[in-house]
Coordinates of C-alpha atoms in Angstrom, one line a residue:
X1 CA -26.9 -81.7 -9.1
X2 CA -25.6 -83.7 -5.9
X3 CA -27.5 -86.7 -6.2
X4 CA -26.9 -89.8 -3.8
X5 CA -28.0 -92.3 -5.0
X6 CA -29.2 -96.1 -3.0
X7 CA -29.5 -99.3 -4.3
X8 CA -32.4 -102.3 -3.9
X9 CA -32.1 -105.5 -1.8
X10 CA -30.6 -106.6 -4.9
X11 CA -27.0 -105.0 -3.6
X12 CA -25.2 -102.3 -5.5
X13 CA -25.9 -104.3 -9.1
X14 CA -24.3 -103.2 -13.1
X15 CA -28.0 -100.9 -13.2
X16 CA -27.9 -99.2 -9.8
X17 CA -23.6 -97.9 -11.7
X18 CA -25.3 -98.0 -14.9
X19 CA -27.8 -95.7 -13.7
X20 CA -25.0 -93.2 -11.5
X21 CA -23.9 -93.4 -15.0
X22 CA -26.6 -91.9 -16.9
X23 CA -26.9 -89.5 -14.8
X24 CA -23.6 -88.3 -14.7
X25 CA -24.1 -87.5 -17.8
X26 CA -26.7 -85.9 -17.8
X27 CA -24.2 -83.7 -15.5
X28 CA -25.4 -84.6 -11.9
X29 CA -22.4 -85.9 -9.3
X30 CA -23.5 -89.4 -8.2
X31 CA -22.8 -91.2 -5.3
X32 CA -24.2 -95.1 -5.0
X33 CA -23.3 -96.4 -1.5
X34 CA -23.1 -99.7 -1.0
X35 CA -25.1 -100.5 2.4
X36 CA -24.9 -104.3 1.9
X37 CA -20.5 -103.4 1.2
X38 CA -19.9 -106.0 -1.4
X39 CA -22.6 -107.9 -1.4
X40 CA -25.6 -108.8 -3.9
X41 CA -28.2 -111.3 -4.0
X42 CA -30.1 -113.3 -7.7
X43 CA -33.5 -113.1 -5.7
X44 CA -35.7 -110.6 -3.9
X45 CA -35.5 -113.5 -1.3
X46 CA -32.5 -113.7 -0.2
X47 CA -32.0 -109.6 -0.3
X48 CA -34.6 -109.6 1.9
X49 CA -33.2 -112.4 3.8
X50 CA -30.1 -110.0 4.2
X51 CA -31.1 -107.1 5.0
X52 CA -33.4 -108.7 7.8
X53 CA -30.1 -109.7 9.0
X54 CA -28.6 -106.2 8.7
X55 CA -31.6 -105.0 10.6
X56 CA -32.9 -101.6 10.2
X57 CA -31.4 -99.9 12.3
X58 CA -28.0 -100.8 11.4
X59 CA -29.0 -99.7 7.5
X60 CA -30.1 -96.4 8.3
X61 CA -26.7 -95.2 10.4
X62 CA -25.0 -97.0 7.1
X63 CA -27.1 -94.6 4.4
X64 CA -26.6 -91.7 7.5
X65 CA -23.2 -91.9 6.9
X66 CA -22.5 -92.3 2.7
X67 CA -25.2 -89.1 2.9
X68 CA -23.1 -86.7 5.9
X69 CA -20.0 -85.6 3.2
X70 CA -22.2 -84.4 0.6
X71 CA -25.1 -82.9 2.6
X72 CA -23.9 -80.0 3.5
X73 CA -24.8 -79.3 -0.7
X74 CA -28.1 -79.8 -1.3
X75 CA -28.8 -83.4 -1.6
X76 CA -31.2 -84.9 -4.3
X77 CA -32.1 -88.7 -2.8
X78 CA -32.9 -91.0 -4.8
X79 CA -32.9 -95.0 -4.7
X80 CA -34.8 -98.3 -6.0
X81 CA -37.1 -100.3 -4.1
X82 CA -36.0 -100.3 -0.8
X83 CA -33.2 -97.8 -1.6
X84 CA -35.9 -95.8 -2.5
X85 CA -37.0 -96.1 0.7
X86 CA -34.3 -95.3 2.8
X87 CA -33.7 -91.9 0.4
X88 CA -37.4 -91.2 1.3
X89 CA -36.6 -91.7 5.1
X90 CA -33.0 -89.3 4.6
X91 CA -34.9 -87.0 2.3
X92 CA -38.0 -86.1 5.0
X93 CA -35.0 -86.0 7.6
X94 CA -32.6 -83.1 6.0
X95 CA -34.5 -80.0 5.9
X96 CA -31.3 -79.3 3.0
X97 CA -32.6 -81.9 0.4
X98 CA -33.2 -80.4 -2.4
X99 CA -35.3 -83.5 -4.1
X100 CA -36.4 -87.0 -3.7
X101 CA -36.3 -89.0 -6.8
X102 CA -38.1 -92.8 -6.0
X103 CA -38.1 -95.7 -8.3
X104 CA -40.1 -98.7 -7.3
X105 CA -40.7 -98.1 -3.7
X106 CA -41.8 -95.7 -1.2
X107 CA -42.1 -96.0 3.0
X108 CA -44.2 -95.4 6.4
X109 CA -44.4 -91.2 7.3
X110 CA -43.4 -90.7 10.5
X111 CA -46.2 -88.5 11.8
X112 CA -43.7 -85.5 12.9
X113 CA -42.5 -85.7 9.1
X114 CA -42.1 -81.4 8.2
X115 CA -41.0 -80.2 4.9
X116 CA -41.2 -77.6 2.9
X117 CA -42.6 -78.1 -0.7
X118 CA -40.2 -80.9 -1.3
X119 CA -40.2 -81.6 -4.5
X120 CA -41.4 -85.7 -5.0
X121 CA -41.1 -87.5 -8.0
X122 CA -42.6 -91.6 -7.5
X123 CA -41.7 -94.2 -10.9
X124 CA -44.0 -97.4 -9.9
X125 CA -45.3 -100.6 -11.7
X126 CA -49.0 -100.4 -12.4
X127 CA -49.7 -103.3 -10.4
X128 CA -46.6 -103.3 -8.1
X129 CA -47.3 -105.7 -5.6
X130 CA -44.9 -103.4 -2.4
X131 CA -46.8 -100.4 -4.2
X132 CA -50.0 -101.3 -3.4
X133 CA -53.4 -99.2 -5.1
X134 CA -54.6 -98.3 -1.5
X135 CA -51.6 -97.6 0.4
X136 CA -49.7 -95.5 -2.9
X137 CA -53.2 -93.4 -2.3
X138 CA -52.2 -93.0 1.7
X139 CA -48.6 -92.4 1.1
X140 CA -49.4 -89.9 -1.2
X141 CA -52.2 -88.0 1.1
X142 CA -49.5 -88.6 3.5
X143 CA -46.9 -86.9 1.9
X144 CA -49.1 -83.6 0.7
X145 CA -49.6 -83.7 4.5
X146 CA -45.5 -83.7 5.9
X147 CA -45.0 -80.6 3.1
X148 CA -43.8 -82.5 0.3
X149 CA -44.9 -81.7 -3.8
X150 CA -45.1 -85.2 -5.1
X151 CA -46.2 -86.1 -8.6
X152 CA -46.4 -89.9 -8.8
X153 CA -45.9 -92.2 -12.3
X154 CA -47.3 -95.7 -13.2
X155 CA -46.6 -98.1 -15.6
X156 CA -49.0 -100.2 -16.8
X157 CA -47.7 -104.0 -16.7
X158 CA -44.1 -103.4 -15.9
X159 CA -42.3 -105.3 -13.6
X160 CA -41.8 -104.4 -9.9
X161 CA -38.2 -103.4 -10.7
X162 CA -38.3 -103.0 -14.4
X163 CA -35.6 -100.5 -14.7
X164 CA -33.3 -103.0 -14.1
X165 CA -32.4 -105.1 -17.8
X166 CA -30.3 -107.8 -16.1
X167 CA -33.5 -108.9 -13.9
X168 CA -37.0 -110.3 -14.5
X169 CA -38.9 -107.5 -14.0
X170 CA -37.6 -105.1 -17.5
X171 CA -39.3 -103.5 -19.2
X172 CA -37.1 -101.3 -21.8
X173 CA -39.9 -99.1 -23.2
X174 CA -41.3 -98.2 -19.6
X175 CA -37.9 -97.8 -18.4
X176 CA -36.9 -95.3 -20.9
X177 CA -40.0 -93.0 -20.2
X178 CA -38.9 -93.0 -16.3
X179 CA -35.7 -92.3 -17.4
X180 CA -36.5 -89.7 -19.4
X181 CA -39.2 -87.7 -17.2
X182 CA -36.3 -88.7 -14.2
X183 CA -34.0 -86.4 -16.1
X184 CA -36.4 -83.5 -17.0
X185 CA -37.7 -83.6 -12.9
X186 CA -33.8 -83.0 -11.5
X187 CA -33.4 -80.2 -14.0
X188 CA -36.2 -78.9 -12.3
X189 CA -34.7 -78.5 -9.2

């Protein structure tokens, strides 16, 4: 499988590279575009401020340019938090998308979004301050309306970015469970 894996607002950190290596070890080809052009951050607030400074339009442009050389192959779009939101936007606009793997995040869905049974898997903490229960319920319904085939996995007590071992949110048990399920999902695509 060809996977485009987007980083969170912390930037392209070692955990993202390690995740890409894990996916490669399972036989997938993986690209990790650096939408922040080498910048990484120690706090969510710093990363969010930098993301806002660059702007949504520019970041989306960078993501589209990163996907362009590979999209004809039929990509699985994936990402962490902000990167998951980016992956979702691209997958819903790419009729060749093979799947969507969301780790710790979702995004708004255009009213006109339409996919043909796109396989989608979401892994998120429970509770998650960025992905509230009400938001996730509405998101699930909208994704279904758009034609996606969605699975949601919640991890009680885990922090928002629980798969990153270098962050305080890290939860080894939840992270390993996420990777087991996600790798299984990718094998079905």
